[in-house]
Every structure is written in C-alpha cells, then in structure tokens.
Coordinates of C-alpha atoms in Angstrom, one line a residue:
X1 CA -93.7 100.4 0.3
X2 CA -93.3 102.8 6.0
X3 CA -90.8 100.8 8.0
X4 CA -87.9 98.3 6.6
X5 CA -89.0 95.4 8.7
X6 CA -92.5 95.8 7.3
X7 CA -90.6 95.4 3.8
X8 CA -88.8 92.1 5.4
X9 CA -92.0 91.1 6.5
X10 CA -93.4 90.6 2.9
X11 CA -93.9 93.4 0.7
X12 CA -97.3 93.0 1.0
X13 CA -98.3 90.6 3.6
X14 CA -100.3 87.6 3.6
X15 CA -103.8 88.4 4.3
X16 CA -105.7 85.7 6.2
X17 CA -108.9 84.9 8.0
X18 CA -111.3 82.8 9.4
X19 CA -114.0 83.0 7.4
X20 CA -114.9 79.3 6.7
X21 CA -116.8 78.6 10.5
X22 CA -118.5 82.1 10.4
X23 CA -119.5 81.7 6.9
X24 CA -120.5 78.2 7.2
X25 CA -122.8 79.1 10.5
X26 CA -124.9 81.4 8.4
X27 CA -123.1 84.5 8.4
X28 CA -122.6 84.2 4.9
X29 CA -125.6 86.4 3.7
X30 CA -125.0 89.2 6.4
X31 CA -123.6 92.4 5.0
X32 CA -120.2 93.0 5.6
X33 CA -120.8 95.8 7.9
X34 CA -122.0 92.8 10.3
X35 CA -118.9 91.2 10.3
X36 CA -116.7 94.3 12.0
X37 CA -116.7 96.9 14.0
X38 CA -114.8 99.2 12.0
X39 CA -116.7 101.8 9.6
X40 CA -117.2 101.2 6.5
X41 CA -114.9 102.1 3.6
X42 CA -115.6 105.4 1.7
X43 CA -115.6 106.0 -2.2
X44 CA -112.6 108.5 -1.9
X45 CA -113.1 109.3 -5.6
X46 CA -115.4 107.7 -8.2
X47 CA -116.7 104.1 -7.9
X48 CA -119.1 103.6 -10.7
X49 CA -120.1 100.7 -12.5
X50 CA -116.8 101.0 -14.5
X51 CA -114.8 101.3 -11.6
X52 CA -113.1 98.0 -10.0
X53 CA -113.3 97.6 -6.5
X54 CA -110.5 96.0 -4.7
X55 CA -110.2 95.2 -0.8
X56 CA -107.1 95.4 0.4
X57 CA -105.4 95.9 3.8
X58 CA -101.9 96.9 2.1
X59 CA -99.5 99.4 3.9
X60 CA -98.6 102.7 2.3
X61 CA -95.7 104.9 2.9
X62 CA -95.9 106.9 -0.4
X63 CA -96.3 106.6 -4.0
X64 CA -92.6 107.6 -4.6
X65 CA -91.5 104.7 -7.1
X66 CA -88.1 106.0 -5.9
X67 CA -88.4 105.1 -2.6
X68 CA -91.1 102.8 -2.0
X69 CA -91.1 99.0 -2.5
X70 CA -94.2 97.9 -0.5
X71 CA -96.5 95.5 -2.2
X72 CA -99.6 97.8 -2.9
X73 CA -97.7 100.9 -3.9
X74 CA -95.4 98.6 -5.7
X75 CA -98.5 97.1 -7.6
X76 CA -100.0 101.0 -8.3
X77 CA -96.3 101.7 -10.2
X78 CA -96.8 99.0 -12.4
X79 CA -100.3 100.5 -13.4
X80 CA -98.5 104.1 -13.1
X81 CA -95.6 104.0 -14.9
X82 CA -94.2 102.2 -17.8
X83 CA -90.5 100.5 -18.0
X84 CA -88.6 100.5 -20.7
X85 CA -89.2 96.8 -21.4
X86 CA -91.5 94.6 -19.8
X87 CA -92.7 90.8 -18.2
X88 CA -94.9 89.2 -20.9
X89 CA -98.4 87.9 -19.4
X90 CA -98.0 84.8 -21.1
X91 CA -94.5 83.6 -19.4
X92 CA -92.9 86.5 -17.8
X93 CA -90.6 86.9 -20.7
X94 CA -89.2 90.1 -21.6
X95 CA -91.4 91.8 -24.0
X96 CA -91.8 95.7 -25.2
X97 CA -92.6 98.6 -23.1
X98 CA -91.5 101.6 -23.6
X99 CA -88.5 100.6 -26.0
X100 CA -90.1 98.2 -29.0
X101 CA -86.6 96.6 -29.5
X102 CA -83.2 96.7 -28.2
X103 CA -79.7 95.4 -28.8
X104 CA -76.1 94.7 -27.1
X105 CA -72.6 95.0 -28.7
X106 CA -70.1 92.1 -29.2
X107 CA -68.7 92.7 -25.3
X108 CA -72.6 92.9 -24.0
X109 CA -71.8 96.3 -22.0
X110 CA -73.7 98.9 -24.5
X111 CA -77.5 98.5 -24.7
X112 CA -79.4 100.2 -27.2
X113 CA -83.0 101.1 -27.6
X114 CA -85.2 102.2 -29.8
X115 CA -88.1 104.1 -27.8
X116 CA -91.6 104.0 -29.2
X117 CA -92.6 107.3 -31.2
X118 CA -95.3 109.4 -30.6
X119 CA -96.1 108.3 -27.1
X120 CA -97.5 110.9 -24.6
X121 CA -97.8 111.5 -20.9
X122 CA -101.0 110.9 -19.3
X123 CA -101.0 115.4 -19.4
X124 CA -100.3 115.2 -22.8
X125 CA -96.7 116.1 -22.5
X126 CA -94.4 114.1 -25.1
X127 CA -92.6 111.2 -23.6
X128 CA -89.3 110.6 -25.2
X129 CA -86.0 109.0 -24.7
X130 CA -84.8 111.7 -22.5
X131 CA -87.5 111.2 -19.9
X132 CA -85.7 107.6 -19.7
X133 CA -82.4 108.8 -19.3
X134 CA -83.4 111.5 -16.9
X135 CA -84.9 108.8 -14.9
X136 CA -81.7 106.6 -14.8
X137 CA -79.4 109.3 -14.2
X138 CA -81.3 110.5 -11.0
X139 CA -81.2 107.1 -9.7
X140 CA -77.3 107.0 -10.5
X141 CA -76.5 110.7 -9.2
X142 CA -78.9 111.1 -5.9
X143 CA -78.7 108.2 -3.5
X144 CA -82.1 109.7 -2.4
X145 CA -83.9 108.3 -5.3
X146 CA -82.1 104.9 -5.5
X147 CA -83.6 103.5 -2.0
X148 CA -86.0 100.9 -4.0
X149 CA -83.8 100.3 -7.2
X150 CA -80.7 101.6 -6.6
X151 CA -79.2 97.8 -7.0
X152 CA -80.5 97.5 -10.7
X153 CA -78.3 100.6 -11.8
X154 CA -75.0 99.8 -9.5
X155 CA -73.4 98.5 -12.7
X156 CA -74.5 101.4 -15.1
X157 CA -71.7 103.8 -16.5
X158 CA -74.0 106.2 -17.9
X159 CA -77.2 106.7 -19.5
X160 CA -77.6 108.6 -22.9
X161 CA -80.6 109.5 -25.3
X162 CA -78.6 110.6 -28.2
X163 CA -82.1 111.6 -30.0
X164 CA -85.8 111.4 -28.8
X165 CA -86.3 107.8 -29.9
X166 CA -82.8 106.1 -28.5
X167 CA -81.3 105.4 -25.4
X168 CA -78.0 104.2 -24.8
X169 CA -77.0 102.3 -21.7
X170 CA -73.6 101.8 -21.4
X171 CA -72.6 99.4 -18.4
X172 CA -69.4 99.1 -16.2
X173 CA -69.3 95.5 -17.1
X174 CA -71.4 93.1 -18.9
X175 CA -74.6 92.1 -17.3
X176 CA -76.8 88.7 -17.9
X177 CA -80.3 90.5 -17.1
X178 CA -82.0 92.9 -19.5
X179 CA -80.9 96.4 -17.6
X180 CA -84.3 98.2 -18.9
X181 CA -86.1 95.9 -15.9
X182 CA -88.5 96.9 -13.3
X183 CA -87.6 100.6 -13.2
X184 CA -90.4 102.8 -13.5
X185 CA -89.8 105.5 -15.9
X186 CA -90.7 109.1 -14.4
X187 CA -91.8 112.5 -16.5
X188 CA -88.7 114.5 -16.2
X189 CA -90.9 117.5 -16.5
X190 CA -92.6 117.0 -13.2
X191 CA -90.0 115.5 -11.3
X192 CA -87.5 117.8 -11.7
X193 CA -89.3 120.9 -10.4
X194 CA -89.7 118.9 -6.9
X195 CA -87.2 120.5 -4.4
X196 CA -86.9 117.3 -2.6
X197 CA -87.8 114.4 -4.6
X198 CA -86.8 111.7 -2.7
X199 CA -89.4 113.0 0.1
X200 CA -92.3 113.5 -2.5
X201 CA -95.5 111.7 -1.5
X202 CA -97.1 111.6 -5.1
X203 CA -100.2 110.7 -3.9
X204 CA -102.4 112.7 -6.2
X205 CA -103.3 113.6 -9.4
X206 CA -100.2 112.0 -10.9
X207 CA -98.6 111.8 -14.3
X208 CA -97.3 109.0 -15.9
X209 CA -97.4 106.8 -19.1
X210 CA -99.2 103.7 -17.8
X211 CA -102.9 102.5 -18.0
X212 CA -104.1 104.1 -15.1
X213 CA -103.2 107.0 -12.9
X214 CA -103.5 107.8 -9.0
X215 CA -106.1 110.2 -8.9
X216 CA -106.8 110.2 -4.9
X217 CA -105.6 108.3 -1.7
X218 CA -107.0 108.5 1.7
X219 CA -104.8 106.8 4.4
X220 CA -107.0 103.8 5.5
X221 CA -109.9 104.4 3.6
X222 CA -109.0 104.1 -0.4
X223 CA -106.9 104.2 -3.0
X224 CA -108.3 105.6 -6.2
X225 CA -106.9 105.6 -10.1
X226 CA -108.5 106.7 -13.0
X227 CA -107.8 105.4 -16.8
X228 CA -105.0 107.2 -18.7
X229 CA -106.4 108.0 -22.1
X230 CA -103.1 108.4 -23.4
X231 CA -101.5 104.7 -22.8
X232 CA -99.8 103.6 -25.7
X233 CA -101.6 100.4 -25.7
X234 CA -105.0 102.3 -25.7
X235 CA -107.2 103.5 -23.0
X236 CA -108.5 100.8 -20.7
X237 CA -112.1 100.0 -20.9
X238 CA -112.6 100.6 -17.1
X239 CA -112.7 103.8 -15.7
X240 CA -110.8 103.4 -12.9
X241 CA -109.4 101.1 -9.8
X242 CA -110.2 102.0 -6.6
X243 CA -108.7 100.0 -3.5
X244 CA -110.8 99.9 -0.6
X245 CA -109.6 99.1 3.0
X246 CA -110.6 96.6 5.4
X247 CA -108.1 95.5 8.4
X248 CA -110.5 92.8 9.2
X249 CA -109.8 89.9 6.4
X250 CA -113.2 88.6 6.8
X251 CA -115.0 91.6 6.5
X252 CA -113.1 91.4 3.0
X253 CA -114.4 88.3 2.3
X254 CA -118.0 89.4 3.1
X255 CA -117.5 92.5 0.8
X256 CA -117.0 90.8 -2.2
X257 CA -119.7 88.1 -1.4
X258 CA -122.2 91.2 -0.7
X259 CA -121.1 93.0 -3.7
X260 CA -119.5 96.2 -2.1
X261 CA -116.3 94.9 -3.6
X262 CA -115.2 93.2 -6.5
X263 CA -112.0 91.6 -6.5
X264 CA -110.1 90.2 -3.5
X265 CA -106.5 88.2 -3.3
X266 CA -104.2 86.6 -0.9
X267 CA -107.2 84.8 0.7
X268 CA -106.5 82.2 3.4
X269 CA -107.4 78.6 2.3
X270 CA -110.4 78.4 4.7
X271 CA -111.8 81.8 3.2
X272 CA -111.4 80.6 -0.3
X273 CA -112.9 77.2 0.4
X274 CA -116.3 79.3 1.8
X275 CA -116.4 81.3 -1.5
X276 CA -117.1 78.0 -3.2
X277 CA -120.5 78.6 -4.9
X278 CA -120.9 81.9 -3.5
X279 CA -123.5 83.6 -6.2
X280 CA -121.7 85.7 -8.9
X281 CA -118.3 85.0 -7.5
X282 CA -115.5 83.6 -9.5
X283 CA -112.5 81.8 -7.9
X284 CA -109.1 81.6 -8.9
X285 CA -106.6 79.3 -7.8
X286 CA -103.4 81.0 -9.3
X287 CA -99.8 79.9 -9.6
X288 CA -98.1 82.5 -7.2
X289 CA -94.4 83.9 -7.1
X290 CA -94.3 84.5 -3.4
X291 CA -92.8 82.5 -0.5
X292 CA -93.5 82.5 3.1
X293 CA -90.7 82.1 5.9
X294 CA -89.5 82.2 9.4
X295 CA -86.9 85.0 9.6
X296 CA -84.6 84.5 12.0
X297 CA -82.4 87.1 13.7
X298 CA -78.8 86.0 13.4
X299 CA -77.3 88.9 14.8
X300 CA -78.3 92.0 13.0
X301 CA -75.5 94.9 12.2
X302 CA -75.8 97.7 9.5
X303 CA -73.8 97.8 6.2
X304 CA -70.7 98.9 8.5
X305 CA -71.0 95.8 10.8
X306 CA -72.2 98.0 13.8
X307 CA -74.6 95.6 15.6
X308 CA -78.1 96.2 16.6
X309 CA -81.2 94.5 17.9
X310 CA -81.7 92.4 20.9
X311 CA -81.7 88.8 19.3
X312 CA -80.9 85.9 21.6
X313 CA -77.2 85.3 21.3
X314 CA -77.9 81.9 20.3
X315 CA -78.9 82.4 17.1
X316 CA -75.4 83.6 15.9
X317 CA -74.7 80.0 15.9
X318 CA -75.4 78.4 12.3
X319 CA -76.0 75.1 14.2
X320 CA -78.7 76.6 16.7
X321 CA -80.4 77.8 13.3
X322 CA -79.9 74.7 11.4
X323 CA -81.3 72.8 14.2
X324 CA -84.7 74.9 14.3
X325 CA -85.3 74.1 10.6
X326 CA -84.3 70.3 11.5
X327 CA -87.0 70.4 14.2
X328 CA -89.8 71.8 11.7
X329 CA -91.9 69.5 9.7
X330 CA -92.6 71.9 6.8
X331 CA -94.6 69.4 4.9
X332 CA -97.0 69.0 7.7
X333 CA -97.2 72.8 7.9
X334 CA -98.2 72.9 4.4
X335 CA -101.0 70.6 3.9
X336 CA -102.2 71.4 7.4
X337 CA -102.1 75.4 7.9
X338 CA -102.3 75.9 4.0
X339 CA -104.4 73.2 3.5
X340 CA -102.2 72.0 0.7
X341 CA -102.6 75.5 -1.4
X342 CA -98.9 75.6 -1.7
X343 CA -96.2 73.9 -2.8
X344 CA -92.8 72.6 -1.1
X345 CA -90.1 75.2 -0.7
X346 CA -86.7 75.2 -0.6
X347 CA -85.3 78.5 -1.3
X348 CA -86.1 82.4 -1.5
X349 CA -86.7 81.7 -5.4
X350 CA -90.0 79.9 -5.7
X351 CA -90.2 77.0 -7.6
X352 CA -92.3 78.7 -10.6
X353 CA -89.0 79.9 -11.7
X354 CA -87.7 76.5 -11.9
X355 CA -84.4 77.8 -14.4
X356 CA -83.2 79.5 -11.1
X357 CA -84.7 77.6 -7.9
X358 CA -83.1 75.2 -5.6
X359 CA -84.7 72.1 -6.6
X360 CA -85.8 69.8 -4.0
X361 CA -82.9 67.0 -4.7
X362 CA -80.2 69.3 -4.4
X363 CA -77.5 67.5 -1.9
X364 CA -77.6 70.7 0.8
X365 CA -81.4 70.1 1.2
X366 CA -82.2 68.6 4.5
X367 CA -85.4 67.7 5.9
X368 CA -87.4 67.5 9.0
X369 CA -85.0 65.2 11.3
X370 CA -85.8 65.7 15.1
X371 CA -82.6 63.5 15.9
X372 CA -80.4 65.7 13.9
X373 CA -81.6 68.6 15.1
X374 CA -80.9 67.6 18.7
X375 CA -77.3 66.4 17.6
X376 CA -76.7 70.0 16.3
X377 CA -78.0 71.8 19.7
X378 CA -75.4 69.3 21.2
X379 CA -72.8 70.4 19.1
X380 CA -73.3 73.9 19.9
X381 CA -73.2 73.2 23.6
X382 CA -76.9 73.4 24.7
X383 CA -77.7 70.7 26.9
X384 CA -81.1 69.3 28.2
X385 CA -82.1 70.7 31.4
X386 CA -84.6 68.9 34.1
X387 CA -87.6 70.5 32.0
X388 CA -86.5 69.5 28.7
X389 CA -85.2 72.9 27.8
X390 CA -81.6 73.3 26.6
X391 CA -79.4 75.3 28.7
X392 CA -75.5 76.7 28.2
X393 CA -73.9 78.8 30.7
X394 CA -76.6 78.9 33.1
X395 CA -79.4 80.5 30.5
X396 CA -82.1 78.5 29.1
X397 CA -82.5 78.3 25.2
X398 CA -85.8 80.6 24.9
X399 CA -86.9 82.4 21.8
X400 CA -89.7 85.0 20.9
X401 CA -91.6 84.5 17.7
X402 CA -93.4 87.5 16.9
X403 CA -96.8 86.9 15.2
X404 CA -99.6 89.1 14.1
X405 CA -103.0 88.4 15.9
X406 CA -104.9 88.8 12.9
X407 CA -103.4 86.3 10.7
X408 CA -104.8 83.0 11.6
X409 CA -101.8 81.4 9.2
X410 CA -99.5 82.8 11.5
X411 CA -101.0 81.8 14.8
X412 CA -101.7 78.2 13.3
X413 CA -98.0 78.0 11.9
X414 CA -97.1 79.4 16.2
X415 CA -99.4 76.3 17.4
X416 CA -97.6 74.0 15.4
X417 CA -94.1 75.4 16.3
X418 CA -94.2 75.6 19.9
X419 CA -94.5 72.0 20.6
X420 CA -92.2 70.9 17.6
X421 CA -89.5 73.3 19.4
X422 CA -89.9 71.7 22.6
X423 CA -89.3 68.3 21.6
X424 CA -85.6 69.4 20.3
X425 CA -85.6 71.3 23.8
X426 CA -86.1 75.2 23.0
X427 CA -88.8 77.2 24.6
X428 CA -90.5 79.1 21.9
X429 CA -93.1 81.7 23.1
X430 CA -95.3 83.2 20.6
X431 CA -95.6 87.1 21.0
X432 CA -98.8 87.9 19.4
X433 CA -99.6 91.5 18.3
X434 CA -100.9 93.8 15.7
X435 CA -98.9 94.5 12.0
X436 CA -97.8 97.8 13.1
X437 CA -96.0 96.5 16.4
X438 CA -94.4 93.4 14.8
X439 CA -93.2 96.1 11.9
X440 CA -92.1 98.4 14.6
X441 CA -90.0 95.6 16.8
X442 CA -88.6 93.9 13.4
X443 CA -87.2 97.0 12.5
X444 CA -85.2 97.7 15.6
X445 CA -84.2 94.4 15.6
X446 CA -86.0 93.7 19.0
X447 CA -87.5 90.0 17.8
X448 CA -85.9 86.3 17.9
X449 CA -88.1 84.9 15.1
X450 CA -91.1 86.2 13.1
X451 CA -93.4 85.4 10.1
X452 CA -92.5 86.6 6.7
X453 CA -92.6 86.9 2.8
X454 CA -91.9 88.3 -0.3
X455 CA -92.9 88.2 -3.8
X456 CA -90.2 87.6 -6.3
X457 CA -89.8 88.8 -9.9
X458 CA -89.0 86.3 -13.1
X459 CA -85.1 87.3 -13.2
X460 CA -83.5 86.3 -9.6
X461 CA -80.9 89.0 -9.8
X462 CA -82.5 91.8 -7.7
X463 CA -83.8 89.7 -4.9
X464 CA -80.1 88.2 -4.7
X465 CA -78.9 91.9 -5.0
X466 CA -80.6 93.0 -2.2
X467 CA -79.4 90.1 0.1
X468 CA -75.4 91.3 -0.3
X469 CA -73.6 92.7 2.9
X470 CA -73.9 96.5 1.3
X471 CA -78.1 96.3 1.7
X472 CA -77.7 95.8 5.5
X473 CA -80.4 98.4 7.0
X474 CA -79.5 100.9 10.2
X475 CA -80.9 100.3 13.4
X476 CA -83.9 102.7 11.9
X477 CA -84.5 100.4 8.7
X478 CA -82.9 102.8 6.4
X479 CA -80.5 102.3 3.9
X480 CA -81.0 98.5 3.5
X481 CA -83.2 95.7 2.0
X482 CA -81.4 92.4 3.1
X483 CA -83.5 89.9 4.8
X484 CA -82.8 90.5 8.3
X485 CA -79.5 91.6 7.6
X486 CA -77.9 88.7 5.9
X487 CA -74.5 88.9 5.0
X488 CA -72.1 86.6 3.7
X489 CA -69.0 87.8 1.2
X490 CA -68.9 84.5 -0.6
X491 CA -72.6 84.8 -1.4
X492 CA -71.7 88.3 -2.8
X493 CA -69.2 86.8 -5.0
X494 CA -71.5 84.6 -6.3
X495 CA -74.1 87.5 -7.0
X496 CA -71.6 89.4 -8.7
X497 CA -70.5 86.2 -10.8
X498 CA -74.3 85.6 -12.0
X499 CA -74.9 89.4 -12.7
X500 CA -72.4 89.2 -15.8
X501 CA -72.7 85.7 -16.6
X502 CA -74.1 85.6 -20.6
X503 CA -74.4 82.5 -20.5
X504 CA -77.5 81.2 -18.8
X505 CA -77.1 77.7 -18.0
X506 CA -73.7 78.7 -16.5
X507 CA -75.7 81.7 -14.8
X508 CA -78.3 79.3 -13.5
X509 CA -75.6 77.4 -11.7
X510 CA -74.2 80.4 -10.2
X511 CA -77.6 81.6 -8.8
X512 CA -78.2 77.9 -7.5
X513 CA -74.6 77.7 -5.4
X514 CA -75.7 81.4 -4.0
X515 CA -79.0 80.1 -3.0
X516 CA -77.2 76.6 -1.2
X517 CA -74.9 79.2 0.9
X518 CA -78.2 81.0 2.1
X519 CA -79.8 77.9 2.9
X520 CA -76.9 76.6 4.6
X521 CA -76.5 80.0 6.4
X522 CA -80.4 79.9 7.4
X523 CA -81.0 83.1 8.1
X524 CA -84.5 82.1 7.4
X525 CA -86.5 79.2 7.0
X526 CA -88.6 78.9 3.6
X527 CA -92.0 77.3 4.8
X528 CA -93.8 76.9 1.7
X529 CA -94.6 78.6 -1.7
X530 CA -98.2 79.7 -1.4
X531 CA -101.1 79.4 -4.1
X532 CA -102.6 82.8 -4.7
X533 CA -106.1 82.4 -3.9
X534 CA -108.6 85.0 -5.5
X535 CA -112.1 85.8 -6.2
X536 CA -113.8 88.2 -8.2
X537 CA -117.2 89.4 -9.0
X538 CA -117.8 87.7 -12.7
X539 CA -121.4 89.1 -12.4
X540 CA -120.2 92.0 -12.8
X541 CA -116.8 92.1 -14.9
X542 CA -114.8 90.0 -17.0
X543 CA -111.8 89.9 -19.1
X544 CA -109.4 89.2 -16.2
X545 CA -105.8 88.7 -17.7
X546 CA -103.7 86.0 -15.8
X547 CA -99.6 85.6 -15.3
X548 CA -98.5 83.6 -16.2
X549 CA -101.6 83.2 -18.8
X550 CA -101.6 79.3 -18.2
X551 CA -103.4 78.9 -14.4
X552 CA -101.5 82.1 -13.5
X553 CA -102.7 84.8 -10.8
X554 CA -104.6 88.0 -11.8
X555 CA -103.5 90.3 -8.8
X556 CA -99.9 91.1 -7.7
X557 CA -98.3 90.5 -11.1
X558 CA -95.2 91.4 -12.6
X559 CA -96.9 94.3 -15.0
X560 CA -100.1 95.7 -15.5
X561 CA -102.1 92.9 -17.3
X562 CA -104.5 91.5 -14.7
X563 CA -107.0 94.4 -14.8
X564 CA -106.1 96.5 -18.0
X565 CA -108.1 94.0 -20.1
X566 CA -111.0 94.0 -17.7
X567 CA -114.1 95.3 -18.6
X568 CA -118.0 95.4 -17.1
X569 CA -119.8 92.3 -17.7
X570 CA -122.9 93.8 -19.2
X571 CA -120.6 95.1 -21.9
X572 CA -119.2 91.7 -22.8
X573 CA -122.4 90.3 -22.7
X574 CA -124.1 92.8 -25.1
X575 CA -120.8 93.0 -27.4
X576 CA -120.8 91.3 -30.9
X577 CA -119.4 87.5 -31.5
X578 CA -118.4 88.6 -34.8
X579 CA -114.7 87.1 -34.7
X580 CA -112.9 90.0 -33.0
X581 CA -110.3 89.7 -30.3
X582 CA -111.6 88.9 -26.9
X583 CA -110.8 91.4 -24.0
X584 CA -107.5 91.1 -22.9
X585 CA -106.2 88.9 -26.1
X586 CA -104.3 92.2 -27.4
X587 CA -101.4 91.1 -24.5
X588 CA -100.8 87.9 -26.4
X589 CA -100.0 89.6 -29.6
X590 CA -96.7 91.5 -28.0
X591 CA -93.6 89.7 -29.2
X592 CA -91.5 88.2 -26.6
X593 CA -88.2 89.5 -27.4
X594 CA -85.2 87.4 -25.5
X595 CA -82.3 89.3 -25.6
X596 CA -78.6 87.4 -24.3
X597 CA -79.7 85.8 -21.5
X598 CA -82.2 88.3 -20.3
X599 CA -85.1 86.6 -21.3
X600 CA -86.6 84.5 -18.8
X601 CA -89.6 82.0 -19.2
X602 CA -92.3 81.5 -16.8
X603 CA -91.3 77.8 -16.4
X604 CA -94.9 76.5 -14.5
X605 CA -95.5 74.0 -11.8
X606 CA -99.0 73.1 -10.2
X607 CA -101.1 76.0 -8.7
X608 CA -99.7 78.4 -5.6
X609 CA -101.2 80.8 -3.6
X610 CA -100.7 84.1 -2.4
X611 CA -99.0 87.2 -4.4
X612 CA -95.9 90.0 -3.2
X613 CA -94.5 91.5 -4.5
X614 CA -92.1 93.0 -4.0
X615 CA -91.1 92.1 -4.9

C-alpha cells in the first residue's frame, strides 16, 4: 500500500517533473513516446471511449484492503468497497454509506446502524449486516487482517448483526469519531473461503459493493476497473477506469496533452503551468489534504524498544533536530520550490482541517532563525570546526539526506537545504537514487533524513493513532505505521483522551496539545501543505466531482465521488437541457448526518497541491 518505508514516504509519493522547459522548447507537440525510452503502457483490459484512463506511477503491493495502505491501492478500495458510513463530497462530513442512519446510547458506547435494504454485491449475492459484522470481527480477532486499519477497531468490544438490517457496535469506551468510518466492508461469502486472507493479493475480478470493481492488474502496466451494475447509488456512466503506468512524470504530462490518457494528478508546479492553454485540457488547482515533510531518523526502535538502523547518533538529541528546523526557511521553499502552489504548514494535520490543525500562531511554533539554530547546536555540545562544520567528540556533524532522483521537488529542496545547513554548521549530503532504493533504505532505518509526505482524512483520529508507541515498525518494516518510529508516552495519553472525548471543542484542544508535543519532539519537519494540481481531457469527459465541492480536488479523495459522476463529453453535449440533475449532482442530495462529535466539516482555506491518501 510494499515496504513500510514507502508508506512512511507518503502513501503515494508526490509525482513531480521538469516539463515546463521541455514543453516550452517545442516538445509539447511531440508524442509521449518521444519523451521517454520506456515502453508504452498496454491496455491491460478494455480502454474504449467510456473508460477513463488515468496516468500513474503508484506503488502496489496488493489490493487487499486488510493489509495495504499505499495511495493507489487505497484509492481503488474507495471505489471497490463501500464503508458503513462515508465522507460527503461537499465538505467531508459524515454521510450515509451502507448504513442509512445511526445512533448512540446515552453513554456513547453502543452504536446502532440501520443497513440499507436490498443491496447486492457485484456478483449478485445479498449484502447484509452480517457482512459488516464479519469484516469487523475478522479485524478484531486476526492480527493478519488488522495491518492497515487495526487501530480503528482497538476500542471495539464486539460487533453484532441481530438481523440482516442492523449492525450494533459495542465499544470498550466512548468514542468521539464515528466507528463506521474508513474500513472497507468485504463480502463474507468470498473472504471466508480464503485460506490465508492476510496474504491474499485480491488482484483480479473482485467482488465488492462500490461503484467500480478491479477487473485486472498487470504489474507496472495497468490497473483496470469496471463499473458495478449493482452499486446502490446506480451504475456509473463510465464503463470503467484504467490506471496506466508511466515511470517518467514528463511522459505522463505528454500523455494527457496528446490524449493518450484522460486524467493526471499530483502535477509539479512546472508541469501544471506548462499545460496551461493546452487544447482540450482542463486544469484544476484543488484544495488538498496532504503534507510534505523532512523525516528525521531520531533513533528507530520497534514496539518493544529494540533499536535498529544506522541513523546518526546526533539526531537522538531533540536540540539538534530543532536546530535543523530553525535553519530551514520553509517560506522560501514554499514559494521557490512549490511556486506558491502550497500553503504554510505547522503539523501533520493540514490547515484544510482547521478544526484540528495546529494554528500558525500557536506558542510552540518557531520560524526560520539561524541564530537560534546555532544556539541550539551550541547547547547540544556541537562546536564549529576550522571549516565551519560542527564537531563533537572528534566527529563531524554530517548527515545524509535521501532523495528520489526522478523527483524535481525533492532535488530542488535538497539544493536549498545544503547551504542552509552549512550556515549553521551541518554538512548535508544529498544521496540521490531511485524510489525503490530510498524505500529499501528507509525501511531498514539506513538514513538520517528523507523527503516524505502523507495524505490525511477529515477526522484526525487515525493519523494520531498510527503515531503512538505501539505502532512502531520492526527492522523489516513490519507491524507498524508510525512516522519514522515516533514514540512519546505523553502523546499517547493525549491520543487516548481525544479518542473518547465527545465534546468537539474539548477534543480539538486535546488534538492540538498532541500536535504541540509532536512538533517540539521534531521527528519530522513539515514543509508545506501542497495544492493538488490536476489536468483532465475536458474534450473527452465531463462531470468530475471535487471534494470539497468548492475548490477541492478530483483524485485521491476520501470517498469515490471524483470519477463516479463522470460521463463522456459527447453524451453530455447531446443530453437534453430539460432541467434534470447534472452529472454528479446526486452526490449533493445525500443528507450529511453528524452524530455526536463524529461529523467533521471540511473547513476550507485557499487552494493547495497534491493529494494522499493514506492516508
């Protein structure tokens, strides 16, 4: 979703490129094949006029929703499997999914859901409350099926289906966020027959409840999904979706320009600008839900406290980590590297979720301050040597920064960081390689710093939970999801406190306290919240739904809205103007039900780049 470090690198890494200069020089009209020596993607399935073709370089380990949490598989899960409750396209608030309504008891420990009647799986079998109860129970009882979302059921005492139309979740303690979120519900009649479900790849002819089902997967070539005629909201107007692989990001840009693909997301600012005015291409600068950061190896250890990795011992000192942050001019990076297609950042909860995000004026937030950085290093015992590089106990303060050679944003960031670090007495070496190598090294803890990123869901509980001490990975990258092995018992206490706090105002304060602790611990340095820059062939398809609906993103949503409403432009042009609902308008008629503290509005700020999910 795979190696664990690829998860830490961003659950869907930023796709970046150098298109602007090349395209301006006249390559814009050349076919995509002229931009790269790699072979052209194969169809890998149907790819006719009603199949939306999307460029990707996303990593896939499997399509198992119990174990994979990489960006591309996670996105397909949102199309393949409906959740008990969903996040609305309009603002990210809780809305109906498999359940039409829900309620809690006075103690906030028993949640009762009414399941939509007469639903069917894509193979025609009945979909009932029993499938929901079976899915949750498997995650609770089989640790192999709790890899991706196990933290979401840790508070579950039991899940029952007293009848086909009712699910009852009994919690150990009251819970603020709706427990029906974020967990794909799978068909019991399929998964119960699998001998080793934790190892099941689930990579062809899937059975699910969502708008599209996985038809085929060809590694490094294509992922093809087909429309589900049994989807409860109605069969999509598209026959299918096909992700086509391009390891060269500039080739992706050329492919959308030439019409070889119909959609591309996670564009770099240069690529986005280069596509302005392209015939038949519509651009979208959407509000994203992602952050990019510099991850720091502050001393990796597994959940039992056993250390591993080769990180520089100096980084175990919080003052050194704080000095690195004080020595980075994030505002210059945001404007120069991201060309202002990103928002100022504080913590790992993006400002698009203003209820939870750490505000810029929070007392713990510190800015670019070279003198403070030097003072912190002085306090840590690192003194300048003859060449200006600091020394301690006969060792120079030299750090390795791992970057992907194919990612201009990472390379440009490194170019700024090297002289800035030298200014405060740190020798920073940019070790540039390919993404697989970076993933392998970070999995083993063989790094000092690397460029990372994550996508965040509307409710902060999941992202907080995966950064608790019990979710640290081992040396092979197994069994954990934290950002670089982060562990602080005080953070854990605040996580647990916010998890059960039903008063949203009090809960938001607890979340911000946890973010303050993480900020001061400095396991990473959040650089910016990128806008999600996208382009699609408006001459071929129309009806894309954004999330949030006012200026949001199309791809990588918390839900399936982006492509479910899409239809061929020719059909839309030929449709009657007789006052019916427009394509995708049905997504707005769902009633957003907010129960207790679980409904989180998608509070909007200005546009931002890139999307993540997983998340």
